[in-house]
Every structure is written in C-alpha cells, then in structure tokens.
C-alpha cells in the first residue's frame, strides 16, 4: 500500500527538522565551532582571510556540510571586516560539500576551494584594475589554502589513528630477508582482509559499506557510529538528503523479519530516472546508517512516481588459504598473490612473473599492487585489466610478461567472475564434483591489443575455489602417472588448508628439487 502525505505539511516539517538538527549539531560540536570561529577571524595583511576557507573546508570534508558552521564562519569574517568576496567563496564551498556524494577526495576538495578563491579574487582584480602584485598575492593565497587543507586533514587522520588505534593488515608477499632458499613453505592465512599498501581512508570507506554485514543484533547495531536505520532520526535524515537530490519521499517503511534482515520500502516523487533514484537511495542510506542495500523490486507507478523495495546485502563468510614453495636456488618467489573483501565483492588474485628470482618477483608484485589500487577506483573490471596490461607493457622490458589469474565473488548476486591471462586452470569443488576452468589467452604485457579469458559461474555455500600457478601444473605434468583433476576428487571432503597442502605435496612428490615457484590458493565460500 502506498502511503500519501501532504506536500505543504511535509515542507514545514522538513524545515523544522533542519533547524532542530542544526541546533543539535551545534550542541554536539560547540568547542569545534568556537575554535573554527577564532581561526576564521585571523587575517593576513588586514584584507585576506584564508583561514576561514581552510577551517570550513576541512570540517566539511570530515563531517559534512554544516549550515551552522557556514553562518559561524561568515560571522567571524564579518566581525573583523565586511568582505563580500570571502562570503561568496564560503557559499560556493558550502554548495560543493552539500552535494558531496562520498566519492570526493581531499585533493579534489582542496583543489575546488583553492580554485574558487583564485577565480573569484582574480575576477575582482581584473575589474578593479589589474596589478602584478595583486596577482602574485592571489597565487600565493591559492597555494597556501590548497596545501593547508591537505596538511590539516592529514593531522586529523593522525590524531584519529592515535585515538582509535591502527588497523593491522596482513600482506601476502614473500620477504626479502630470507637468508636461505626454502624448498617448501606452507602458509595459512586466516585474515580475509589482507591487502598490500591499504590506507586509512580506504579502510574507513570499506567499513561504511560492510557495517550491516557484521551486525548480529540491534544492540550491537546501536553501538555503531552510524544512525540506527530503524530510528526516526535516520528516516528524517534520509528524507532530508534525498530532498536535496530532488527526490521527495511519499512513503517510507523499514522492517526486519529477523536480526540480520533489513527490508526498506519507499515511494518517491521525482523528475529523475528510476536508475538515478535507486543509486541515490543506496548511497544515502549507506552514508547515514552504514547499511549496504540492493534493489529487489522497482515499480513505475507513473512517469514521476516510483515504488522501490530494497534488501540489505548479507556477506557470506569467505576465507582463502595458501601453500607455497620457492624454486631451489631462489631467495624469493616469482609468484605473488592477494585476497581481500572490497565493498560488496571478494577478490583473489595470483600473478606469476616470467622465470624466477627477484626480477620475476618484482614484476608479479607490481601487477598485484596495481590491481589493489585499481580496485579503489570506479573502473569496470574490463577497464582494470586493459589498463593494467597497458601499464605493464610500459614497465616491463622486451620478452617479459606476467600471468594473471583473478577471481571476483559478488556478495549480492552470489556470482563468481574469473579472468585469466596466461594463467593455469582454476578448479571449483561444488557438491562433491570438480569443475575445471581453463583459459587460452596470452599473459599481460605482451600485446597492446590485449585479449583475456573470462568466465561466470554461480557459487553456493560450501563451494571451494582452487587457484594454482604454472609451477604446480608443470610439475604434475612431468609425471604421466599424476593427474590433478582426478587427485582433486579425492580431496572434496577435506578442509581448505589440507587441500592446499595436499596439492603442493602432490606436485613435489617424486621430485629431487623444486623446479619452479609453486603457489596454491584455496578459497572456501561459507
């Protein structure tokens, strides 16, 4: 049933709620606002107020745009001197942050604030009569604001790190301080969020996307830094933010059938397309409550009226285990791998540099690191692979290449996507049967017109995905009596770490030495 409300009544309630929220915001951040007021009053050469822009931009980036702070900052400037230019600049910065969608970086925010100041003051300078000294002063103030915003934000991050503690990340890399080559090394990784070179901001962004999956009951949910989605306060905030996006909510209901299930039903009136509205609702609900949603039903009642039903994405438990061996005579392995959860996906990547030793290790490590960085961008999976290939073509010398094996599991659709470039087969153990996925494409870094092999498969709780480097398949292939496909049928009931260890032992059986770097990755779903 679609609920109806009176537009005029809602508008009055909307503005009343804004006033109440701003008063509550001032009460909670009174000391910070006082500091911002005192900082904003400071001026240079009795006519420029860069600290007002710096204080307002840094606060807005970290805590969101605040109408109260805008008024306080403008009042601080006016308490010293009436300066119309800085009032316009502060309003422009406020407009930028009020439309912030969560994808802006501190560099973008600092750049925007500095650009607005430069354009505004240079325009006034030209209108009043251009002077070289005035232009130099504008350039100085622009660079000062840009660098001060970034520096201030870094200081805040350091303070937060000291207060909250540092999150430890395990890294799947072979260490260079090994004094003697190892014939075999079995490694068990119990941390699914391992990833090299992860920064604090990315960790916070990931936490925002996954809060809902870690909630076990309502009491635990209330301890989160987000607003409880079942509360009236959350509904009001979601209504307000959607209204800023020109989306008027006519009906809003949140229900929970069990402690882990959240269903959100909305009826909206808007000029936007259903796809735009769906995306805005998912983003705003996530930012307000930390709940990651997926649209399950969408009905177009009329050209401007839509009905949506969303359900929270529940993460299935996924863990990856490994077993490795380094080629005899090599200090480090040419194989590198990583596995981690990112937003609504879990990925596992295995790269093998040509040959062995430090050069192969460096090349495969570069591929893994680049992929790790691309996963934080808005690139599609196809764009990531093609961009990675182009970069490696520039970085690698002639006759050098890297094999690439990537598995991505989508938590929402329960779908696994496999991408291969010169990599060994992937095996999937599902319901006591073994499936084999093989690709025929060339490795990364060889051809500019890059073609890769891709596969899709639905996964289920209990499925096991096995990835191996070519050292495993080549070693087994040297013995006619060995067959990895048949051997895996004997391991379907074993635990993941035992499977990884067994495959490595099977490859080494009957060998006098380790002929190549070997890596086995076993991922258990559920």
Tab-separated table of N, CA, C and O in Angstrom, residues 194-252:
chain	number	residue	atom	x	y	z
A	194	UNK	N	43.366	-9.232	3.875
A	194	UNK	CA	44.758	-8.941	3.633
A	194	UNK	C	44.885	-8.172	2.336
A	194	UNK	O	44.291	-8.525	1.369
A	195	UNK	N	45.735	-7.136	2.339
A	195	UNK	CA	45.995	-6.395	1.109
A	195	UNK	C	47.164	-5.470	1.336
A	195	UNK	O	47.294	-4.881	2.383
A	196	UNK	N	48.033	-5.358	0.324
A	196	UNK	CA	49.228	-4.540	0.452
A	196	UNK	C	48.913	-3.081	0.195
A	196	UNK	O	48.103	-2.763	-0.665
A	197	UNK	N	49.576	-2.195	0.938
A	197	UNK	CA	49.520	-0.748	0.769
A	197	UNK	C	48.095	-0.215	0.855
A	197	UNK	O	47.596	0.426	-0.042
A	198	UNK	N	47.356	-0.534	1.909
A	198	UNK	CA	46.000	-0.025	2.102
A	198	UNK	C	46.058	1.162	3.041
A	198	UNK	O	46.665	1.072	4.073
A	199	UNK	N	45.416	2.300	2.687
A	199	UNK	CA	45.488	3.466	3.555
A	199	UNK	C	44.238	3.607	4.398
A	199	UNK	O	43.234	2.942	4.179
A	200	UNK	N	44.307	4.502	5.389
A	200	UNK	CA	43.239	4.625	6.369
A	200	UNK	C	41.906	5.008	5.736
A	200	UNK	O	40.863	4.536	6.137
A	201	UNK	N	41.978	5.907	4.729
A	201	UNK	CA	40.720	6.365	4.143
A	201	UNK	C	39.992	5.219	3.469
A	201	UNK	O	38.780	5.100	3.566
A	202	UNK	N	40.743	4.357	2.788
A	202	UNK	CA	40.118	3.218	2.131
A	202	UNK	C	39.499	2.279	3.152
A	202	UNK	O	38.456	1.682	2.921
A	203	UNK	N	40.169	2.111	4.271
A	203	UNK	CA	39.636	1.242	5.317
A	203	UNK	C	38.312	1.789	5.824
A	203	UNK	O	37.353	1.060	6.017
A	204	UNK	N	38.246	3.109	6.014
A	204	UNK	CA	37.002	3.698	6.500
A	204	UNK	C	35.879	3.547	5.471
A	204	UNK	O	34.741	3.276	5.805
A	205	UNK	N	36.227	3.735	4.175
A	205	UNK	CA	35.223	3.589	3.129
A	205	UNK	C	34.693	2.167	3.076
A	205	UNK	O	33.509	1.936	2.878
A	206	UNK	N	35.598	1.199	3.221
A	206	UNK	CA	35.177	-0.195	3.204
A	206	UNK	C	34.289	-0.501	4.398
A	206	UNK	O	33.287	-1.192	4.291
A	207	UNK	N	34.648	0.051	5.565
A	207	UNK	CA	33.852	-0.192	6.777
A	207	UNK	C	32.437	0.333	6.605
A	207	UNK	O	31.474	-0.278	7.051
A	208	UNK	N	32.298	1.473	5.910
A	208	UNK	CA	30.976	2.033	5.693
A	208	UNK	C	30.102	1.098	4.879
A	208	UNK	O	28.900	1.016	5.091
A	209	UNK	N	30.736	0.384	3.928
A	209	UNK	CA	29.962	-0.494	3.065
A	209	UNK	C	29.616	-1.815	3.717
A	209	UNK	O	28.724	-2.518	3.268
A	210	UNK	N	30.292	-2.174	4.796
A	210	UNK	CA	30.138	-3.521	5.332
A	210	UNK	C	29.620	-3.577	6.755
A	210	UNK	O	29.571	-4.640	7.350
A	211	UNK	N	29.199	-2.451	7.303
A	211	UNK	CA	28.725	-2.437	8.683
A	211	UNK	C	27.532	-3.374	8.861
A	211	UNK	O	27.444	-4.126	9.820
A	212	UNK	N	26.621	-3.339	7.867
A	212	UNK	CA	25.395	-4.131	8.015
A	212	UNK	C	25.687	-5.615	8.104
A	212	UNK	O	24.985	-6.350	8.791
A	213	UNK	N	26.735	-6.064	7.389
A	213	UNK	CA	27.018	-7.493	7.369
A	213	UNK	C	27.610	-7.984	8.681
A	213	UNK	O	27.630	-9.176	8.947
A	214	UNK	N	28.118	-7.089	9.495
A	214	UNK	CA	28.743	-7.507	10.743
A	214	UNK	C	27.818	-7.359	11.943
A	214	UNK	O	28.187	-7.667	13.063
A	215	UNK	N	26.602	-6.886	11.693
A	215	UNK	CA	25.646	-6.703	12.779
A	215	UNK	C	25.016	-8.044	13.128
A	215	UNK	O	24.526	-8.748	12.275
A	216	UNK	N	25.020	-8.374	14.379
A	216	UNK	CA	24.406	-9.626	14.799
A	216	UNK	C	23.121	-9.395	15.565
A	216	UNK	O	22.283	-10.267	15.662
A	217	UNK	N	22.936	-8.206	16.136
A	217	UNK	CA	21.671	-7.898	16.793
A	217	UNK	C	21.525	-6.390	16.892
A	217	UNK	O	22.433	-5.643	16.587
A	218	UNK	N	20.341	-5.930	17.280
A	218	UNK	CA	20.052	-4.500	17.315
A	218	UNK	C	20.915	-3.775	18.327
A	218	UNK	O	21.370	-2.658	18.089
A	219	UNK	N	21.194	-4.374	19.469
A	219	UNK	CA	22.026	-3.731	20.482
A	219	UNK	C	23.420	-3.466	19.934
A	219	UNK	O	24.009	-2.408	20.161
A	220	UNK	N	23.947	-4.445	19.186
A	220	UNK	CA	25.285	-4.267	18.605
A	220	UNK	C	25.250	-3.182	17.547
A	220	UNK	O	26.184	-2.415	17.369
A	221	UNK	N	24.122	-3.112	16.824
A	221	UNK	CA	23.965	-2.105	15.783
A	221	UNK	C	23.996	-0.696	16.368
A	221	UNK	O	24.574	0.225	15.788
A	222	UNK	N	23.386	-0.540	17.547
A	222	UNK	CA	23.316	0.789	18.159
A	222	UNK	C	24.681	1.311	18.568
A	222	UNK	O	24.877	2.498	18.748
A	223	UNK	N	25.645	0.383	18.752
A	223	UNK	CA	26.980	0.800	19.149
A	223	UNK	C	27.762	1.352	17.965
A	223	UNK	O	28.830	1.893	18.124
A	224	UNK	N	27.229	1.168	16.742
A	224	UNK	CA	27.906	1.651	15.542
A	224	UNK	C	27.920	3.172	15.520
A	224	UNK	O	27.085	3.831	16.131
A	225	UNK	N	28.850	3.740	14.749
A	225	UNK	CA	28.916	5.200	14.637
A	225	UNK	C	27.825	5.738	13.719
A	225	UNK	O	27.635	6.952	13.623
A	226	UNK	N	27.114	4.861	13.023
A	226	UNK	CA	26.031	5.264	12.140
A	226	UNK	C	24.713	5.340	12.913
A	226	UNK	O	24.581	4.814	14.006
A	227	UNK	N	23.725	5.975	12.290
A	227	UNK	CA	22.413	6.106	12.917
A	227	UNK	C	21.618	4.834	12.649
A	227	UNK	O	21.603	4.324	11.531
A	228	UNK	N	20.962	4.328	13.683
A	228	UNK	CA	20.137	3.135	13.547
A	228	UNK	C	19.051	3.376	12.502
A	228	UNK	O	18.238	4.284	12.631
A	229	UNK	N	19.054	2.558	11.461
A	229	UNK	CA	18.121	2.774	10.344
A	229	UNK	C	16.666	2.632	10.778
A	229	UNK	O	15.754	3.147	10.128
A	230	UNK	N	16.411	1.957	11.903
A	230	UNK	CA	15.040	1.798	12.379
A	230	UNK	C	14.546	3.021	13.163
A	230	UNK	O	13.366	3.107	13.484
A	231	UNK	N	15.442	3.937	13.465
A	231	UNK	CA	15.075	5.106	14.267
A	231	UNK	C	14.437	6.188	13.406
A	231	UNK	O	14.652	6.277	12.193
A	232	UNK	N	13.654	7.036	14.067
A	232	UNK	CA	13.008	8.155	13.376
A	232	UNK	C	14.051	9.166	12.896
A	232	UNK	O	13.878	9.806	11.848
A	233	UNK	N	15.123	9.293	13.654
A	233	UNK	CA	16.178	10.232	13.288
A	233	UNK	C	16.804	9.847	11.953
A	233	UNK	O	17.088	10.717	11.115
A	234	UNK	N	17.014	8.552	11.737
A	234	UNK	CA	17.594	8.092	10.469
A	234	UNK	C	16.642	8.369	9.314
A	234	UNK	O	17.061	8.818	8.237
A	235	UNK	N	15.353	8.127	9.535
A	235	UNK	CA	14.375	8.363	8.478
A	235	UNK	C	14.321	9.846	8.093
A	235	UNK	O	14.243	10.187	6.906
A	236	UNK	N	14.376	10.708	9.107
A	236	UNK	CA	14.350	12.151	8.841
A	236	UNK	C	15.577	12.570	8.043
A	236	UNK	O	15.474	13.329	7.067
A	237	UNK	N	16.733	12.058	8.441
A	237	UNK	CA	17.979	12.427	7.757
A	237	UNK	C	17.986	11.914	6.316
A	237	UNK	O	18.437	12.608	5.405
A	238	UNK	N	17.485	10.704	6.115
A	238	UNK	CA	17.415	10.147	4.756
A	238	UNK	C	16.460	10.968	3.899
A	238	UNK	O	16.745	11.276	2.731
A	239	UNK	N	15.307	11.350	4.487
A	239	UNK	CA	14.350	12.200	3.763
A	239	UNK	C	14.998	13.523	3.339
A	239	UNK	O	14.853	13.973	2.196
A	240	UNK	N	15.702	14.137	4.285
A	240	UNK	CA	16.326	15.442	4.019
A	240	UNK	C	17.341	15.343	2.887
A	240	UNK	O	17.337	16.159	1.953
A	241	UNK	N	18.221	14.346	2.972
A	241	UNK	CA	19.275	14.238	1.967
A	241	UNK	C	18.713	13.876	0.593
A	241	UNK	O	19.220	14.341	-0.434
A	242	UNK	N	17.672	13.058	0.559
A	242	UNK	CA	17.043	12.748	-0.723
A	242	UNK	C	16.350	13.976	-1.312
A	242	UNK	O	16.334	14.176	-2.534
A	243	UNK	N	15.785	14.800	-0.433
A	243	UNK	CA	15.120	16.016	-0.906
A	243	UNK	C	16.124	16.978	-1.542
A	243	UNK	O	15.812	17.669	-2.514
A	244	UNK	N	17.353	16.987	-1.008
A	244	UNK	CA	18.407	17.795	-1.621
A	244	UNK	C	18.736	17.300	-3.035
A	244	UNK	O	19.233	18.047	-3.866
A	245	UNK	N	18.447	16.021	-3.280
A	245	UNK	CA	18.652	15.442	-4.613
A	245	UNK	C	17.370	15.491	-5.450
A	245	UNK	O	17.247	14.786	-6.462
A	246	UNK	N	16.416	16.324	-5.008
A	246	UNK	CA	15.133	16.485	-5.710
A	246	UNK	C	14.340	15.177	-5.767
A	246	UNK	O	13.682	14.878	-6.765
A	247	UNK	N	14.413	14.413	-4.692
A	247	UNK	CA	13.649	13.174	-4.571
A	247	UNK	C	12.755	13.305	-3.339
A	247	UNK	O	13.255	13.347	-2.213
A	248	UNK	N	11.457	13.382	-3.543
A	248	UNK	CA	10.504	13.596	-2.453
A	248	UNK	C	9.894	12.257	-2.036
A	248	UNK	O	9.231	11.584	-2.834
A	249	UNK	N	10.130	11.849	-0.791
A	249	UNK	CA	9.607	10.573	-0.287
A	249	UNK	C	8.139	10.732	0.126
A	249	UNK	O	7.800	11.597	0.933
A	250	UNK	N	7.291	9.875	-0.423
A	250	UNK	CA	5.876	9.872	-0.068
A	250	UNK	C	5.533	8.776	0.935
A	250	UNK	O	4.564	8.888	1.687
A	251	UNK	N	6.308	7.700	0.902
A	251	UNK	CA	6.083	6.602	1.828
A	251	UNK	C	7.435	5.983	2.163
A	251	UNK	O	8.279	5.791	1.277
A	252	UNK	N	7.641	5.694	3.463
A	252	UNK	CA	8.948	5.204	3.911
A	252	UNK	C	8.700	4.178	5.019
A	252	UNK	O	8.093	4.485	6.034
